[in-house]
mmCIF file of C-alpha atoms in Angstrom:
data_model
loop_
_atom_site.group_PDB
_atom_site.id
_atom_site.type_symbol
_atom_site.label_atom_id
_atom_site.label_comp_id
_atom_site.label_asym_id
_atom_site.label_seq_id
_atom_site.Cartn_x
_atom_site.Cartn_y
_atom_site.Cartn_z
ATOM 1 C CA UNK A 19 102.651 110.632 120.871
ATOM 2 C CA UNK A 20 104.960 108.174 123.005
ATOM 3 C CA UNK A 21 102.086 107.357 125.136
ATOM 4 C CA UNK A 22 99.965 106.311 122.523
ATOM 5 C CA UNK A 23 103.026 104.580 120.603
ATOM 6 C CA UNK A 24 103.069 102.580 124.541
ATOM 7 C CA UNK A 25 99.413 101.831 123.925
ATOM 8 C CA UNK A 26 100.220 100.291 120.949
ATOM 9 C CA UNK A 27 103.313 97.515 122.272
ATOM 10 C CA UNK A 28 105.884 99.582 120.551
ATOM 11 C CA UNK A 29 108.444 100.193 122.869
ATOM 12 C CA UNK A 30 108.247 96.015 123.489
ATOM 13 C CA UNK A 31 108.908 92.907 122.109
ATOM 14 C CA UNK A 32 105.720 91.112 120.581
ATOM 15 C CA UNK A 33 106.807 87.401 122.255
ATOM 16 C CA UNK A 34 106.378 85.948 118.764
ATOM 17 C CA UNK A 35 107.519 82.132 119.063
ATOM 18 C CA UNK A 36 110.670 82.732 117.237
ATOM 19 C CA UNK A 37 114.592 83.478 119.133
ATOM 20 C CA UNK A 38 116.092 86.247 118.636
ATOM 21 C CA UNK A 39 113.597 88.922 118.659
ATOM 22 C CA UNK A 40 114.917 92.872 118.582
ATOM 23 C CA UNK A 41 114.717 93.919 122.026
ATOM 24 C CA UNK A 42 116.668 97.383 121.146
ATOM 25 C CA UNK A 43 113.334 99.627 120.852
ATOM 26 C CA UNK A 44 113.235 103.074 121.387
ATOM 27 C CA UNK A 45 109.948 105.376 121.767
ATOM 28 C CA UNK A 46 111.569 108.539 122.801
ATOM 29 C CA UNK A 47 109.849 111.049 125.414
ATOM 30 C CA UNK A 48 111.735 114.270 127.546
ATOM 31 C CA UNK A 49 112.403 111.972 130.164
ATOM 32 C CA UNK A 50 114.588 109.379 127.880
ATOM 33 C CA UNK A 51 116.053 112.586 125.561
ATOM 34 C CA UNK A 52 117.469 113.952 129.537
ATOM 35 C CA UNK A 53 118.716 110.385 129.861
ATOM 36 C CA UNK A 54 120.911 109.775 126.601
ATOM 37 C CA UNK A 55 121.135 112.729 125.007
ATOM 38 C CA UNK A 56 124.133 114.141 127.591
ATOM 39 C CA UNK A 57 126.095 110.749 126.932
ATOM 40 C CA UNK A 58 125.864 111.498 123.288
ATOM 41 C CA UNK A 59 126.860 114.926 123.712
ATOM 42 C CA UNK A 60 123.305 116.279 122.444
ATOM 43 C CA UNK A 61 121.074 119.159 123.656
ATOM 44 C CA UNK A 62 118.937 117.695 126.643
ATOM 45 C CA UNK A 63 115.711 119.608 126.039
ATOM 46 C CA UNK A 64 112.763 118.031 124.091
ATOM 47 C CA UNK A 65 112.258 120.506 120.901
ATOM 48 C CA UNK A 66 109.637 120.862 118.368
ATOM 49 C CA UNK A 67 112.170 119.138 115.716
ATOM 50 C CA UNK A 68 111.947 116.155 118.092
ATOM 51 C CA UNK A 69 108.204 116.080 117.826
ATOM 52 C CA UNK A 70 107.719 116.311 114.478
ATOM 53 C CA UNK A 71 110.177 113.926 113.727
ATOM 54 C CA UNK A 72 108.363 111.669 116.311
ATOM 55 C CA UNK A 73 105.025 112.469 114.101
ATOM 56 C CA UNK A 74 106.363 110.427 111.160
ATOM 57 C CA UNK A 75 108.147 107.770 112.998
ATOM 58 C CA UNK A 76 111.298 109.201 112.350
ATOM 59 C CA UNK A 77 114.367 110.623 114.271
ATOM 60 C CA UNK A 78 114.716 108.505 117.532
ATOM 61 C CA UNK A 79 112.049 105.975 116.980
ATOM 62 C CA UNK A 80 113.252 102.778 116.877
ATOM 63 C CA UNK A 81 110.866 99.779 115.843
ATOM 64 C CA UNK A 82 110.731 96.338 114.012
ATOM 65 C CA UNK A 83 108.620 94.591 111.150
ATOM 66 C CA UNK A 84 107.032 92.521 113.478
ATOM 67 C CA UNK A 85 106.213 95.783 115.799
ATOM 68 C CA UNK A 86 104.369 97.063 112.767
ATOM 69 C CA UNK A 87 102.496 94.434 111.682
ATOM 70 C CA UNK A 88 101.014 94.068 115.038
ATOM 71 C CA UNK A 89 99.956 97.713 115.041
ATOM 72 C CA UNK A 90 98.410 97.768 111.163
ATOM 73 C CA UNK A 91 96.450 94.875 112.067
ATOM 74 C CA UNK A 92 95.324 96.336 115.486
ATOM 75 C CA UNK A 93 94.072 99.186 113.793
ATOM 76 C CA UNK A 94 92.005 96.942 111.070
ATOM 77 C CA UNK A 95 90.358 95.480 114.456
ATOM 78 C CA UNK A 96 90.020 98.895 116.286
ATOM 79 C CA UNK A 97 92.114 97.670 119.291
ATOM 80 C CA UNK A 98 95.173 98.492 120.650
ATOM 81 C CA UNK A 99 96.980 95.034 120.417
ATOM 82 C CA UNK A 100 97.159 92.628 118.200
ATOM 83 C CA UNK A 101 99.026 89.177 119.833
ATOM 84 C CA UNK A 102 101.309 87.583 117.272
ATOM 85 C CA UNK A 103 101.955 83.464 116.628
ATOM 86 C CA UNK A 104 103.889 81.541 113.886
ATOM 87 C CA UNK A 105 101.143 78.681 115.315
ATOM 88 C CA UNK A 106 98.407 78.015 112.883
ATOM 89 C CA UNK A 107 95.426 78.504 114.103
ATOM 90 C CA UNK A 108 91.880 76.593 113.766
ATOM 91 C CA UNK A 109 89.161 79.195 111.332
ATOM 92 C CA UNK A 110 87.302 80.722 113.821
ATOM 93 C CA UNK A 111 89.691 80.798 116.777
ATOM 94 C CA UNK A 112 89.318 83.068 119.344
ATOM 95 C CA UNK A 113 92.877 85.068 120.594
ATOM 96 C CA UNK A 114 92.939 86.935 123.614
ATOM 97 C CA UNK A 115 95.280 89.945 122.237
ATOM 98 C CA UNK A 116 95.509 92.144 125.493
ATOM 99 C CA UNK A 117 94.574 95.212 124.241
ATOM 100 C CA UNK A 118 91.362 98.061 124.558
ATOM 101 C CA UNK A 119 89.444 99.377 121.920
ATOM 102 C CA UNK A 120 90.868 102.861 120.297
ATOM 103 C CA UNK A 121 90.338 105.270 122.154
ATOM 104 C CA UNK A 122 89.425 107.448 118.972
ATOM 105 C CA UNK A 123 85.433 108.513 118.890
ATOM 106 C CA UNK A 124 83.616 107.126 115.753
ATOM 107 C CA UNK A 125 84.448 109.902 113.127
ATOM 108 C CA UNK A 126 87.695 110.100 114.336
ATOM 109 C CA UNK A 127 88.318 106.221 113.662
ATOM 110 C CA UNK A 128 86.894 106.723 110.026
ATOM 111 C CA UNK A 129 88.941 109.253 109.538
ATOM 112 C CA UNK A 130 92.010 106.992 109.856
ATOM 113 C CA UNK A 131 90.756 104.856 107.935
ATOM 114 C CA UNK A 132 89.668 107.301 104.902
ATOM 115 C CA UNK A 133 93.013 108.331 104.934
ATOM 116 C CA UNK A 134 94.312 104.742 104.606
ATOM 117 C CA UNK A 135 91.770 104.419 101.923
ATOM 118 C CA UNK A 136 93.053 107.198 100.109
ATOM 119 C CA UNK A 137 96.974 106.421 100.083
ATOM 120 C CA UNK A 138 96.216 103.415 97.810
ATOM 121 C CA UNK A 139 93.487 105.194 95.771
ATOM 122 C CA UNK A 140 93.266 108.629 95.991
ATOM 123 C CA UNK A 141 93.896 111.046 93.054
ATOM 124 C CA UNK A 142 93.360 114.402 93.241
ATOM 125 C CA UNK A 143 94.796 117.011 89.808
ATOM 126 C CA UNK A 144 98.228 116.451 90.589
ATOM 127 C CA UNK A 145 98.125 114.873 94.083
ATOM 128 C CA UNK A 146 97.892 111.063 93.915
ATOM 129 C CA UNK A 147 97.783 108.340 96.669
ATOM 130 C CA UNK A 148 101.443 106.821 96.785
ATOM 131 C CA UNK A 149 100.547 103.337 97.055
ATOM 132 C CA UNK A 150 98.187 103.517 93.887
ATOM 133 C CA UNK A 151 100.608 100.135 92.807
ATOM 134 C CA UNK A 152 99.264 98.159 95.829
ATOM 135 C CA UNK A 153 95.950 97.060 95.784
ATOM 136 C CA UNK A 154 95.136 93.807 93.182
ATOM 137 C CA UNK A 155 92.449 93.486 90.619
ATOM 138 C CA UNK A 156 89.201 92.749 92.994
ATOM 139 C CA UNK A 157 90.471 93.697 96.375
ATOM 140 C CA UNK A 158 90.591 97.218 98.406
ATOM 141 C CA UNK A 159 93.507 97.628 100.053
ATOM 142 C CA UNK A 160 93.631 100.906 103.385
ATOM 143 C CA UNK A 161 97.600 101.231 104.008
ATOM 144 C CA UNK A 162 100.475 103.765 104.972
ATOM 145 C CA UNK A 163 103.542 104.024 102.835
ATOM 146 C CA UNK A 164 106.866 105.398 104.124
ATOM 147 C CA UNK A 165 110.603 105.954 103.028
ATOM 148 C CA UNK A 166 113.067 106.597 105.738
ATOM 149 C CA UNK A 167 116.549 107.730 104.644
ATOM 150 C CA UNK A 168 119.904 106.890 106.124
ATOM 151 C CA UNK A 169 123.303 106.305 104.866
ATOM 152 C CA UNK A 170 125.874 103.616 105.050
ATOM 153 C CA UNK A 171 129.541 104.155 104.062
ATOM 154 C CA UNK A 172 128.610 107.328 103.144
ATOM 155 C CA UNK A 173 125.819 106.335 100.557
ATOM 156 C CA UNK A 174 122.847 106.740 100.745
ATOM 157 C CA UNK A 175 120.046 104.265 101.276
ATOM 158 C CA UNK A 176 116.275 104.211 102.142
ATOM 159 C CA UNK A 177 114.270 102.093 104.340
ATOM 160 C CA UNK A 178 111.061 101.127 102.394
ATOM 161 C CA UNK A 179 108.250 100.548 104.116
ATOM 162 C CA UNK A 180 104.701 99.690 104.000
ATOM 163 C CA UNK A 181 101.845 98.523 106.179
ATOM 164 C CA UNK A 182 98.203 97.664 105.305
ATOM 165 C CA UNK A 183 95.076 95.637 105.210
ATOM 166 C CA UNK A 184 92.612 93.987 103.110
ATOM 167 C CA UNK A 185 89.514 93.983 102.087
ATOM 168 C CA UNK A 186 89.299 97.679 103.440
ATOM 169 C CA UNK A 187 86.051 97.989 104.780
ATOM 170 C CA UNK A 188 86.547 94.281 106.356
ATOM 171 C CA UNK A 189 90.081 93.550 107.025
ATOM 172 C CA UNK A 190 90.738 89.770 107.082
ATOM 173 C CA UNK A 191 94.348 90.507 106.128
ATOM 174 C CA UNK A 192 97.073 92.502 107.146
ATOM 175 C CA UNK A 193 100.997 92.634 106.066
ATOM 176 C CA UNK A 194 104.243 94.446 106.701
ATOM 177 C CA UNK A 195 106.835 95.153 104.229
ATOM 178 C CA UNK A 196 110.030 96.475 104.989
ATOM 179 C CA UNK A 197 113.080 96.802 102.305
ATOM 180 C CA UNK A 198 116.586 98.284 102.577
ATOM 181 C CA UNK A 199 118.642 99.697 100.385
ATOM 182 C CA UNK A 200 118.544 100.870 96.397
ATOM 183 C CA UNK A 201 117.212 99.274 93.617
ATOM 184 C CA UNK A 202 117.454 99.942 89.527
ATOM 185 C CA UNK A 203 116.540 103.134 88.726
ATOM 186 C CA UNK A 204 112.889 102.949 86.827
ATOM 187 C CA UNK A 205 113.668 105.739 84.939
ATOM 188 C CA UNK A 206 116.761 104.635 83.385
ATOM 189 C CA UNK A 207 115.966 100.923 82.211
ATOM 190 C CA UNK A 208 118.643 99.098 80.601
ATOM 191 C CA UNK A 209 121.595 100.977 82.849
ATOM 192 C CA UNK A 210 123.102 99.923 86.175
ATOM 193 C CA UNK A 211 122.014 103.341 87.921
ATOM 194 C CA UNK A 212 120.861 102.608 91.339
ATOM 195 C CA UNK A 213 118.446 104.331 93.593
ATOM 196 C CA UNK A 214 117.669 104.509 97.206
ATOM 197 C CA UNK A 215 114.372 102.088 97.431
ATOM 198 C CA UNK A 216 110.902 104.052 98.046
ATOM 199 C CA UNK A 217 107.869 102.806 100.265
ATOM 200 C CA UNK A 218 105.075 103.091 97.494
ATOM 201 C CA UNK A 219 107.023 101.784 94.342
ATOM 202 C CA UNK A 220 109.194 98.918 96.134
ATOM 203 C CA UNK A 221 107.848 97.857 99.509
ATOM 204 C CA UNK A 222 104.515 98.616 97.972
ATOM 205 C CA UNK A 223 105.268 96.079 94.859
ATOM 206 C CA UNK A 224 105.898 93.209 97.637
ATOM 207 C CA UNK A 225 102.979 93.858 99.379
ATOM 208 C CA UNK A 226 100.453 93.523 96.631
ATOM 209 C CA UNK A 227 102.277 89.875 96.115
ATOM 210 C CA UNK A 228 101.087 89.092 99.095
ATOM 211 C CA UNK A 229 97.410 90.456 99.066
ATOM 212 C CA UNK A 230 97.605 88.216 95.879
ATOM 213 C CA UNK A 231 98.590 85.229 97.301
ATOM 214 C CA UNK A 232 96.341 85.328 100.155
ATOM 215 C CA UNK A 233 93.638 86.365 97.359
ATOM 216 C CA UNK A 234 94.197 82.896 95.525
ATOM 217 C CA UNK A 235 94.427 80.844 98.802
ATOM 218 C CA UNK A 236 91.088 82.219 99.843
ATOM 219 C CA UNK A 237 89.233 81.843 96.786
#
């Protein structure tokens, strides 16, 4: 898992044109657990809790917006790299991004992408995709929600995320939303009850925005 997150750029910077950039990324392996985990006063053996949290991009993983943009859109061109620029570019340009093609056989590729498929619109009895909200009138839309949960002052709060691409079996287009913090509860309309955000209903909500505003500026 942390040497294909490497593959991928995320334990660096993208080099975007812009100051500032997060350099504090983290893609945890044994080796950096051994490292920091006795100066935080933590067990220094890798466990299986560590893995799986490392499966969902959750426990030590540190990345940014930008990070994950670069990697949706990477996997919407089946390579491993995907170089960002705030420069527009002439139609047609050609970008040297740095990376390799996936190493993922054919079926294994679709796969991934079936699954994107399915998150914005799969239903299944009672199982249903859980970006359903995302995809416009007219466009496909293959994309990964997620909700990450921490706390601040001792309340709770969610990071909302999502990452995608459009049209799905042609991706032209490719965003990442992220949103922190709680919103109005849905459930309770007309009260001030608050809720910790969620990746399908809030991040997902920004993101089909955008795949409609690119949608009118390439009609």
């Amino acid at each position: 898992l942390s040497a294909a997150a490497r593959m991928f750029g995320l334990h660096e910077r993208t080099l975007i044109e812009l100051p500032f950039e997060a350099k504090r990324m983290v893609v945890p392996d044994p080796a950096w657990k051994r490292k920091t985990a006795g100066a935080r006063g933590l067990p220094l053996g890798w466990f299986d809790g560590d893995t799986a949290n490392m499966s969902i991009g959750q426990g030590d993983l540190l990345v940014t917006p930008l990070q994950m943009g670069a990697l949706i859109a990477s996997v919407a061109r089946g390579e491993t790299r995907t170089k960002l620029t705030i420069r527009k570019l002439p139609p047609g340009a050609k970008v040297a991004h740095g990376g390799m093609p996936l190493p993922l056989k054919p079926n294994q590729l679709q796969r991934l992408r079936d699954g994107f498929n399915l998150v914005t619109t799969g239903r299944d009895g009672d199982w249903r995709g859980t970006g359903l909200n995302v995809p416009p009138p007219g466009l496909t839309v293959g994309g990964k929600t997620g909700t990450a949960e921490f706390k601040t002052d001792g309340q709770k709060n969610n990071l909302a995320w999502f990452v995608g691409y459009a049209p799905a079996d042609n991706p032209k287009v490719a965003v990442a939303v992220l949103v922190e913090g709680r919103a109005p509860d849905p459930s309770s309309p007309g009260t001030s009850i608050m809720r910790p955000v969620s990746g399908g209903k809030v991040a997902g909500a920004v993101a089909r925005q955008m795949f409609e505003a690119w949608q009118k500026n390439t009609r």
